[in-house]
mmCIF file of C-alpha atoms and ligand atoms in Angstrom:
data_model
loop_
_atom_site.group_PDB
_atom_site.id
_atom_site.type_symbol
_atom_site.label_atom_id
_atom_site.label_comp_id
_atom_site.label_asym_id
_atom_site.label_seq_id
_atom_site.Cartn_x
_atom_site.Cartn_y
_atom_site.Cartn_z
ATOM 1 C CA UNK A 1 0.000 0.000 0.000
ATOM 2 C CA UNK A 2 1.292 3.596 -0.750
ATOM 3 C CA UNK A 3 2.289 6.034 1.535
ATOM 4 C CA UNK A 4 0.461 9.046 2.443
ATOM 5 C CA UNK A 5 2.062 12.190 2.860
ATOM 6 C CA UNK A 6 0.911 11.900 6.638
ATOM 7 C CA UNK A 7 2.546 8.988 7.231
ATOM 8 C CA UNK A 8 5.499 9.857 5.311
ATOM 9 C CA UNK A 9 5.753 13.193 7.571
ATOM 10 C CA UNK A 10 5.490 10.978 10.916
ATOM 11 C CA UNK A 11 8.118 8.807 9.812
ATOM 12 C CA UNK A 12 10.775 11.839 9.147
ATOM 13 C CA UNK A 13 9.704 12.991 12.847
ATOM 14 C CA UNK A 14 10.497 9.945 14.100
ATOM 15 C CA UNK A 15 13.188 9.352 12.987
ATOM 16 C CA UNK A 16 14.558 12.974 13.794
ATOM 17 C CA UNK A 17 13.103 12.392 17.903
ATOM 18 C CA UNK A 18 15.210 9.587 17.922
ATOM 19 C CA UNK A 19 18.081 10.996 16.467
ATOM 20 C CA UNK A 20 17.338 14.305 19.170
ATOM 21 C CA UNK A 21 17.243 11.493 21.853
ATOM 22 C CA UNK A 22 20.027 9.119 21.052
ATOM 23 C CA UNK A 23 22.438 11.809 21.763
ATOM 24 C CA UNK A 24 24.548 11.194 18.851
ATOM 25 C CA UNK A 25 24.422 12.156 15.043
ATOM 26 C CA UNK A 26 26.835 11.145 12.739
ATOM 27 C CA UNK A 27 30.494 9.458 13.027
ATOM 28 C CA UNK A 28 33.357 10.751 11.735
ATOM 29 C CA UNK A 29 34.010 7.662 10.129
ATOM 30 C CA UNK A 30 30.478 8.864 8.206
ATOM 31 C CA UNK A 31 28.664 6.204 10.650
ATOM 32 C CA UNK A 32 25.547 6.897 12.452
ATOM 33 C CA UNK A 33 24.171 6.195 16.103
ATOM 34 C CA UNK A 34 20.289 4.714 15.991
ATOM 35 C CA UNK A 35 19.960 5.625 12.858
ATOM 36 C CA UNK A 36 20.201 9.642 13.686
ATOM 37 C CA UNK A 37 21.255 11.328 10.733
ATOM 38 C CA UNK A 38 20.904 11.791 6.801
ATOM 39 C CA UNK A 39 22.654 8.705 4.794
ATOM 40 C CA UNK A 40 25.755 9.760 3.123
ATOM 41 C CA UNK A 41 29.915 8.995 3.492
ATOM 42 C CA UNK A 42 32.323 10.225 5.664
ATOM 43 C CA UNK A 43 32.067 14.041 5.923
ATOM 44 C CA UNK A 44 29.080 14.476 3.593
ATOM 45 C CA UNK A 45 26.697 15.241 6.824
ATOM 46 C CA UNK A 46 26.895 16.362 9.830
ATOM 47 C CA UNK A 47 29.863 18.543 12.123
ATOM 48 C CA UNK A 48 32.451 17.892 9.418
ATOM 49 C CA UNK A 49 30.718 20.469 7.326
ATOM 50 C CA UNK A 50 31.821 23.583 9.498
ATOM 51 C CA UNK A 51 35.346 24.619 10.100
ATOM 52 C CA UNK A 52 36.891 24.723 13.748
ATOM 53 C CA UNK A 53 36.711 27.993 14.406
ATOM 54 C CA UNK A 54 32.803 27.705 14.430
ATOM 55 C CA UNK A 55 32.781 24.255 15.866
ATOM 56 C CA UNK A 56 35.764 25.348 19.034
ATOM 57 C CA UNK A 57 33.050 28.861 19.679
ATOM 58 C CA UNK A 58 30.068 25.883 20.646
ATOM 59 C CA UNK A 59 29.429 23.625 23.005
ATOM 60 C CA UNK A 60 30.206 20.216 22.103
ATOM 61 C CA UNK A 61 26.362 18.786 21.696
ATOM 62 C CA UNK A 62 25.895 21.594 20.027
ATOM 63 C CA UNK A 63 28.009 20.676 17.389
ATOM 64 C CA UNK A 64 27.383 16.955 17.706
ATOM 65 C CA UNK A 65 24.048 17.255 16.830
ATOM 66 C CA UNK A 66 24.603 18.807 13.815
ATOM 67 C CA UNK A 67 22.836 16.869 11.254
ATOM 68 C CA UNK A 68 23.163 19.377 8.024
ATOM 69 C CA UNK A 69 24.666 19.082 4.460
ATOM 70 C CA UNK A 70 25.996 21.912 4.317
ATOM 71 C CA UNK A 71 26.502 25.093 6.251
ATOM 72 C CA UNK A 72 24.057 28.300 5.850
ATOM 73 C CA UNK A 73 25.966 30.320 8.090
ATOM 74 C CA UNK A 74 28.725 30.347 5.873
ATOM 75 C CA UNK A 75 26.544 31.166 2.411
ATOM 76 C CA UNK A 76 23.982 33.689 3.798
ATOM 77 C CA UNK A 77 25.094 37.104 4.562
ATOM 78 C CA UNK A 78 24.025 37.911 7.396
ATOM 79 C CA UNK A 79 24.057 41.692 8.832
ATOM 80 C CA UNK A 80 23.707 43.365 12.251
ATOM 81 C CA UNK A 81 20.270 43.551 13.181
ATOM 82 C CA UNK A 82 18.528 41.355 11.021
ATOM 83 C CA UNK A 83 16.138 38.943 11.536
ATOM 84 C CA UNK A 84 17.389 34.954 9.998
ATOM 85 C CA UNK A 85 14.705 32.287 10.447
ATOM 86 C CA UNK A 86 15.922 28.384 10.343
ATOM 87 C CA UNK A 87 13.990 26.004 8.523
ATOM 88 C CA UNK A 88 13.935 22.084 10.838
ATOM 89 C CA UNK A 89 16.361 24.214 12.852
ATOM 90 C CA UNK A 90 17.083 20.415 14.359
ATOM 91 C CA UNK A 91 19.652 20.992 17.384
ATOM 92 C CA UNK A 92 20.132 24.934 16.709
ATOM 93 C CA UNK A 93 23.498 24.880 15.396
ATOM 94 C CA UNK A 94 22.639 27.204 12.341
ATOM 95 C CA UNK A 95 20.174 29.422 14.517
ATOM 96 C CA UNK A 96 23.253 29.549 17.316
ATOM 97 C CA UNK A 97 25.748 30.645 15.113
ATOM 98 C CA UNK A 98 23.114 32.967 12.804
ATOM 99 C CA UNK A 99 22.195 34.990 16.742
ATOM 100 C CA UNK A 100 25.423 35.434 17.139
ATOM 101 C CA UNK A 101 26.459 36.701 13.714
ATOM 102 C CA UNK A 102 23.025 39.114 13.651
ATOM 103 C CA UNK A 103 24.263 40.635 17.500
ATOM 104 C CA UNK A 104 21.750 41.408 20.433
ATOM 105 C CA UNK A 105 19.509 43.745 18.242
ATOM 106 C CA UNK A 106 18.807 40.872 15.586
ATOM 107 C CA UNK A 107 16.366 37.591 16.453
ATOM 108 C CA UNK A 108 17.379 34.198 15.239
ATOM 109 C CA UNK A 109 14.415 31.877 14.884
ATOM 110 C CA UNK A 110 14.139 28.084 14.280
ATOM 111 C CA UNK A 111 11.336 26.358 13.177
ATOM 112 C CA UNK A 112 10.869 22.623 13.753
ATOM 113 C CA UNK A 113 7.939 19.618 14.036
ATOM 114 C CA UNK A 114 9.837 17.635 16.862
ATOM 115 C CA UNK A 115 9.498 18.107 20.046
ATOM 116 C CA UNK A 116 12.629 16.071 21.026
ATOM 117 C CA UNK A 117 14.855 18.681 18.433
ATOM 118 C CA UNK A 118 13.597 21.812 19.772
ATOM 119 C CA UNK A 119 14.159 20.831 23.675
ATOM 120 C CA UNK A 120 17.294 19.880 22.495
ATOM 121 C CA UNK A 121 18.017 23.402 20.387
ATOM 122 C CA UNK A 122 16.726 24.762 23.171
ATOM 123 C CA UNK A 123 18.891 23.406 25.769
ATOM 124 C CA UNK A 124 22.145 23.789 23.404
ATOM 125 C CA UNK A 125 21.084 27.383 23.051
ATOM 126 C CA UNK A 126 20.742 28.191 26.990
ATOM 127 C CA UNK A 127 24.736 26.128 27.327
ATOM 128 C CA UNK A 128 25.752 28.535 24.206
ATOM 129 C CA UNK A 129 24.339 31.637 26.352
ATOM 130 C CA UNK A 130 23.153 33.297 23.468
ATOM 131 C CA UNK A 131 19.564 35.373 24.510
ATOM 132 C CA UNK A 132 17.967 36.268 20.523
ATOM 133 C CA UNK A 133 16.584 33.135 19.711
ATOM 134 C CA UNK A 134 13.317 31.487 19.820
ATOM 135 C CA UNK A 135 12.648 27.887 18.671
ATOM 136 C CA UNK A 136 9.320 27.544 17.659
ATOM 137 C CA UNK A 137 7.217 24.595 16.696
ATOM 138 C CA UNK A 138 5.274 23.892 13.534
ATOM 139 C CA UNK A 139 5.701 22.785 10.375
ATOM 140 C CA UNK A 140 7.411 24.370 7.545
ATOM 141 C CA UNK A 141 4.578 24.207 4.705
ATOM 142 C CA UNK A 142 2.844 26.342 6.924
ATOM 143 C CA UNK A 143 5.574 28.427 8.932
ATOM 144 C CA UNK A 144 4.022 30.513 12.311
ATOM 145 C CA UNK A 145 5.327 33.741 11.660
ATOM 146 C CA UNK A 146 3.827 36.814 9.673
ATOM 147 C CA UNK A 147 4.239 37.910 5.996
ATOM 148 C CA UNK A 148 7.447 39.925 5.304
ATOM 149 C CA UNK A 149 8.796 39.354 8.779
ATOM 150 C CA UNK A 150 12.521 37.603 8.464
ATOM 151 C CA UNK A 151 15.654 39.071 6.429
ATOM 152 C CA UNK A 152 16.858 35.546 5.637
ATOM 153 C CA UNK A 153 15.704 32.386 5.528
ATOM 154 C CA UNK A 154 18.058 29.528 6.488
ATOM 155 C CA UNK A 155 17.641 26.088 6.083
ATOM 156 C CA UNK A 156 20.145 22.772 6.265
ATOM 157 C CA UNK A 157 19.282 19.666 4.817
ATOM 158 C CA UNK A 158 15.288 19.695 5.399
ATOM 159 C CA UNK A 159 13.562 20.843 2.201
ATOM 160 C CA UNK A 160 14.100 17.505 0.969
ATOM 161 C CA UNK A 161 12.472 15.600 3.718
ATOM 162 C CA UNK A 162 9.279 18.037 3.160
ATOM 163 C CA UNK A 163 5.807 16.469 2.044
ATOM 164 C CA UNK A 164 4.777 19.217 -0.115
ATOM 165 C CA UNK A 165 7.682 21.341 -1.490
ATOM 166 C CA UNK A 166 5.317 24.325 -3.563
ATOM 167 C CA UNK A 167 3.960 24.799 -0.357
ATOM 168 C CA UNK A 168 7.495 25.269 1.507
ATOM 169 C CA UNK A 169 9.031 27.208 -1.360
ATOM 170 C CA UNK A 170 5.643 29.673 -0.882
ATOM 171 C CA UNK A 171 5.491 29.974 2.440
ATOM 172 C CA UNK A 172 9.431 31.118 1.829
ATOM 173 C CA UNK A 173 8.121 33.520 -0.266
ATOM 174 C CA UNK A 174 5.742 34.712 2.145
ATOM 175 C CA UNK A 175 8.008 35.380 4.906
ATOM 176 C CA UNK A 176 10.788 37.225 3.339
ATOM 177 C CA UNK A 177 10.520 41.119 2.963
ATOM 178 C CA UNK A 178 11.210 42.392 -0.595
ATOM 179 C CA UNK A 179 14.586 42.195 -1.057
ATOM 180 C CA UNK A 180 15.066 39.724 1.636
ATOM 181 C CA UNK A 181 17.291 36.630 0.694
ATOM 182 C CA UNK A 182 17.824 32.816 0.942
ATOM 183 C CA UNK A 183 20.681 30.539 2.006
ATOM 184 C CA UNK A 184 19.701 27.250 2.216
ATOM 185 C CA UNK A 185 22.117 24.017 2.015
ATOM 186 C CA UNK A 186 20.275 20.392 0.836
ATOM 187 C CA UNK A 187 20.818 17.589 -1.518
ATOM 188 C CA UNK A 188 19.855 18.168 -4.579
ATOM 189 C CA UNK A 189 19.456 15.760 -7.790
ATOM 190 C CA UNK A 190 21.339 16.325 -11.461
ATOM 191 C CA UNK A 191 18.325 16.670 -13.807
ATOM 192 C CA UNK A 192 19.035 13.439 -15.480
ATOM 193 C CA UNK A 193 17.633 11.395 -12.526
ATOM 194 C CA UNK A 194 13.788 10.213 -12.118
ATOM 195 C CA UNK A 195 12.218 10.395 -8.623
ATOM 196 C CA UNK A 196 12.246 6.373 -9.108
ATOM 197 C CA UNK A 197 16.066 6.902 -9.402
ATOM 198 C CA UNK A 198 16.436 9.148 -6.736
ATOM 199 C CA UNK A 199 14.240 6.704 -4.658
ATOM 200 C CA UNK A 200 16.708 4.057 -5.373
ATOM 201 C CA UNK A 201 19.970 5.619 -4.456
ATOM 202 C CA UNK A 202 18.624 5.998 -0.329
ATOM 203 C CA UNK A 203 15.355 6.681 1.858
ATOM 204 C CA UNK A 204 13.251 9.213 1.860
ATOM 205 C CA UNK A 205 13.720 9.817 5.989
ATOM 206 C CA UNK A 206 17.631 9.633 5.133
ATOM 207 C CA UNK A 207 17.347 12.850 2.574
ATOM 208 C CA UNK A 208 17.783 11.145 -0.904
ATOM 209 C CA UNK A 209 14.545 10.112 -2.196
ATOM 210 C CA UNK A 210 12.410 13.512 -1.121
ATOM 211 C CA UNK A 211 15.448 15.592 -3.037
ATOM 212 C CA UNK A 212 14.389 18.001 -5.842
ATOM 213 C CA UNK A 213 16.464 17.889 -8.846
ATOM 214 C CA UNK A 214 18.052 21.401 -10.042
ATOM 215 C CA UNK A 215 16.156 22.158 -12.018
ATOM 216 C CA UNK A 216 12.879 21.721 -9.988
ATOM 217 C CA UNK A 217 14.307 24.152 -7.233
ATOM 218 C CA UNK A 218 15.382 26.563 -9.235
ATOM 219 C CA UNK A 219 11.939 26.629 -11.500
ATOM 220 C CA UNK A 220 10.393 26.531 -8.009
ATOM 221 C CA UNK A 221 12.293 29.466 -6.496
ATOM 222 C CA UNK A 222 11.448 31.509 -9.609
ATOM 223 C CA UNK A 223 7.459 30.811 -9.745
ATOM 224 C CA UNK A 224 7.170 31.429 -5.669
ATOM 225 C CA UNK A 225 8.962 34.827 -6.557
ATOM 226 C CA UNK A 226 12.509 34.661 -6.177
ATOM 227 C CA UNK A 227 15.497 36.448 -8.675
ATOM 228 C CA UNK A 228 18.847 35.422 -8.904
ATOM 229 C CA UNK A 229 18.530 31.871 -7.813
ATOM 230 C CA UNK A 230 21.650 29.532 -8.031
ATOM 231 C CA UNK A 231 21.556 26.230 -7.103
ATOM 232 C CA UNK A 232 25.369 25.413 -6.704
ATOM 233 C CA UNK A 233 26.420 21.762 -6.342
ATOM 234 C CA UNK A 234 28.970 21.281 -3.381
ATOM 235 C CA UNK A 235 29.606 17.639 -2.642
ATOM 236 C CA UNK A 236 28.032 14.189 -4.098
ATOM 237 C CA UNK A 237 26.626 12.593 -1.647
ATOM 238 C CA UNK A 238 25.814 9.437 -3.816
ATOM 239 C CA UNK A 239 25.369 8.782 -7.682
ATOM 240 C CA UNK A 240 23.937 11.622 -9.299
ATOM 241 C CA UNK A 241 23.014 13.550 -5.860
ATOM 242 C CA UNK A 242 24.850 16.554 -4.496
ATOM 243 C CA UNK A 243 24.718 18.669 -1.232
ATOM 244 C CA UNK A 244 24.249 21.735 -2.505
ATOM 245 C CA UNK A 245 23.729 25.789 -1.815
ATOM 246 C CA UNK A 246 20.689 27.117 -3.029
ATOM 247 C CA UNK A 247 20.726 31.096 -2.631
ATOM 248 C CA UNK A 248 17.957 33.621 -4.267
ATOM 249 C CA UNK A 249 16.630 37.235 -3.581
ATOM 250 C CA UNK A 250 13.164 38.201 -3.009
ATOM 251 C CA UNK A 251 11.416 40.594 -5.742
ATOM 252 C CA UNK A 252 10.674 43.770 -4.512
HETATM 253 C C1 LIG B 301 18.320 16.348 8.779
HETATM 254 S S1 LIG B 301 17.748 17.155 10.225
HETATM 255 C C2 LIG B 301 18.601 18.733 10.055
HETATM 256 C C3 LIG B 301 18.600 19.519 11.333
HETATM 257 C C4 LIG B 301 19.387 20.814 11.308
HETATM 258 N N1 LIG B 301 18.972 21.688 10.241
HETATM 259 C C5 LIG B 301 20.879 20.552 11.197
HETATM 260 O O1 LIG B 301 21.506 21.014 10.258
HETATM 261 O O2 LIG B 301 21.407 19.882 12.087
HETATM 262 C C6 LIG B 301 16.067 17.571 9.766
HETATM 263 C C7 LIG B 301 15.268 18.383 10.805
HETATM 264 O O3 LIG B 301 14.119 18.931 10.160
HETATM 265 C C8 LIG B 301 12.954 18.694 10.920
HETATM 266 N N2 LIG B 301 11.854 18.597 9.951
HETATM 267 C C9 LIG B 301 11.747 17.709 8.937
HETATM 268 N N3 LIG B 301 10.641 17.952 8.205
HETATM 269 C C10 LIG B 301 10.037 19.038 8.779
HETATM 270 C C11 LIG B 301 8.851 19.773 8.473
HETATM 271 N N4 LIG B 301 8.076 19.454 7.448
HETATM 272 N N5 LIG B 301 8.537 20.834 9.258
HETATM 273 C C12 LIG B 301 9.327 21.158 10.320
HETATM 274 N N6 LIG B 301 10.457 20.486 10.661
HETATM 275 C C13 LIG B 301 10.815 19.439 9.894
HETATM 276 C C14 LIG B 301 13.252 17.434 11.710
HETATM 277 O O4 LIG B 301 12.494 17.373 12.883
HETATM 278 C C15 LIG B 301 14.755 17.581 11.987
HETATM 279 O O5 LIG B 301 14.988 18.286 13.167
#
């Protein structure tokens, strides 16, 4: 029997409260604990993706629970101030290091499902003393905040685990203020693969079957209202599928 998008959707948030709970991600050796993280190799996901001057300025289970593909921070420019929003903000590690890089008079918010990854964001952010940030809960196809709010949306590794991507990509759209920007890191397919190919490469709850292709995003960046998209292959993370930066400006 097929899958419905609800049960789908429960299966990525358990798999994400166990990962929150199992107090581990992935291995340097590119191994995972409980089946916590993304599947990839050896540095693909995960800590290995920021250098050590970000990872030495956290606390270790800050960094440890780092599940990403990439690293936002380092993309997104990111100004005294502003207000950054984290989409399945997981343990905080993106929405730590964006609060710190928009200063006291900027907000950092992250936005996730599980209850498990926020209490843990939560917690990291209290042992990381940093005071902007709020972690709230819901779901990104329909994300709590109000139109034209946030600066920059963040996101690392998520999109592709979303049920219904229009819906994410316009809800995007509907938070960012003219002008406002994107940074997001996620794997991302080469055109040339089918979703039955992408299916067959890895899971859907381990961010390879869900992925868009290139294509897709950047067609569905453009319609939702968004100039200057890029979608810029970093790393393959298996045949055909890449970690990638995805960046685009907001009309105004
Ligand atoms: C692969 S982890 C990445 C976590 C974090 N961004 C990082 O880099 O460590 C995916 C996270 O997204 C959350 N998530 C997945 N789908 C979501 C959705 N539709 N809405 C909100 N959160 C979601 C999961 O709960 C989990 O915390």
């Amino acid at each position: 029997m097929a899958t419905t998008a609800d049960e789908l959707r429960e299966q990525v948030r358990a798999r994400y409260a166990a990962a929150a709970t199992g107090g581990c991600g992935c291995n340097d050796d590119g191994s995972c604990c409980g089946n916590a993280c993304c599947e990839g190799g050896a540095g693909d996901f995960g800590e290995a993706l920021y250098d050590r001057t970000q990872r030495d300025a956290l606390p270790e289970a800050t960094v440890l629970a780092s599940l990403g593909c990439g690293n936002p921070t380092a993309v997104a420019e990111l100004r005294e101030g502003e207000t950054v929003l984290d989409l399945g903000s997981g343990g905080g590690i993106d929405v730590i290091l964006s609060a710190r890089r928009v200063g006291p008079t900027g907000t950092a918010y992250g936005l996730d499902m599980t209850d498990e990854m926020l209490a843990l964001a939560r917690r990291n952010a209290a042992d990381a003393d940093v005071r902007n940030v709020h972690f709230l809960k819901g779901v990104i196809e329909a994300i709590p905040l109000p139109a034209e709010s946030v600066d920059v949306v963040i996101s690392n590794c998520v999109i592709n685990l979303s049920v219904d991507k229009p819906a994410v990509l316009a809800e995007i759209a509907r938070v960012v203020k003219p002008g406002g920007r994107i940074g997001i890191s996620d794997v991302v397919a080469e055109d040339r693969l089918s979703a039955g190919e992408r299916a067959e490469r890895g899971s859907y709850v381990g961010c390879i079957a869900g992925a868009l292709s290139q294509g897709e995003y950047e067609a569905g960046l453009e319609a939702a209202g968004f100039e200057r998209v890029s979608v810029e292959f970093t790393h393959e993370v298996a045949d055909g599928m890449h970690g990638a930066i995805v960046r685009g400006v907001k009309a105004r």
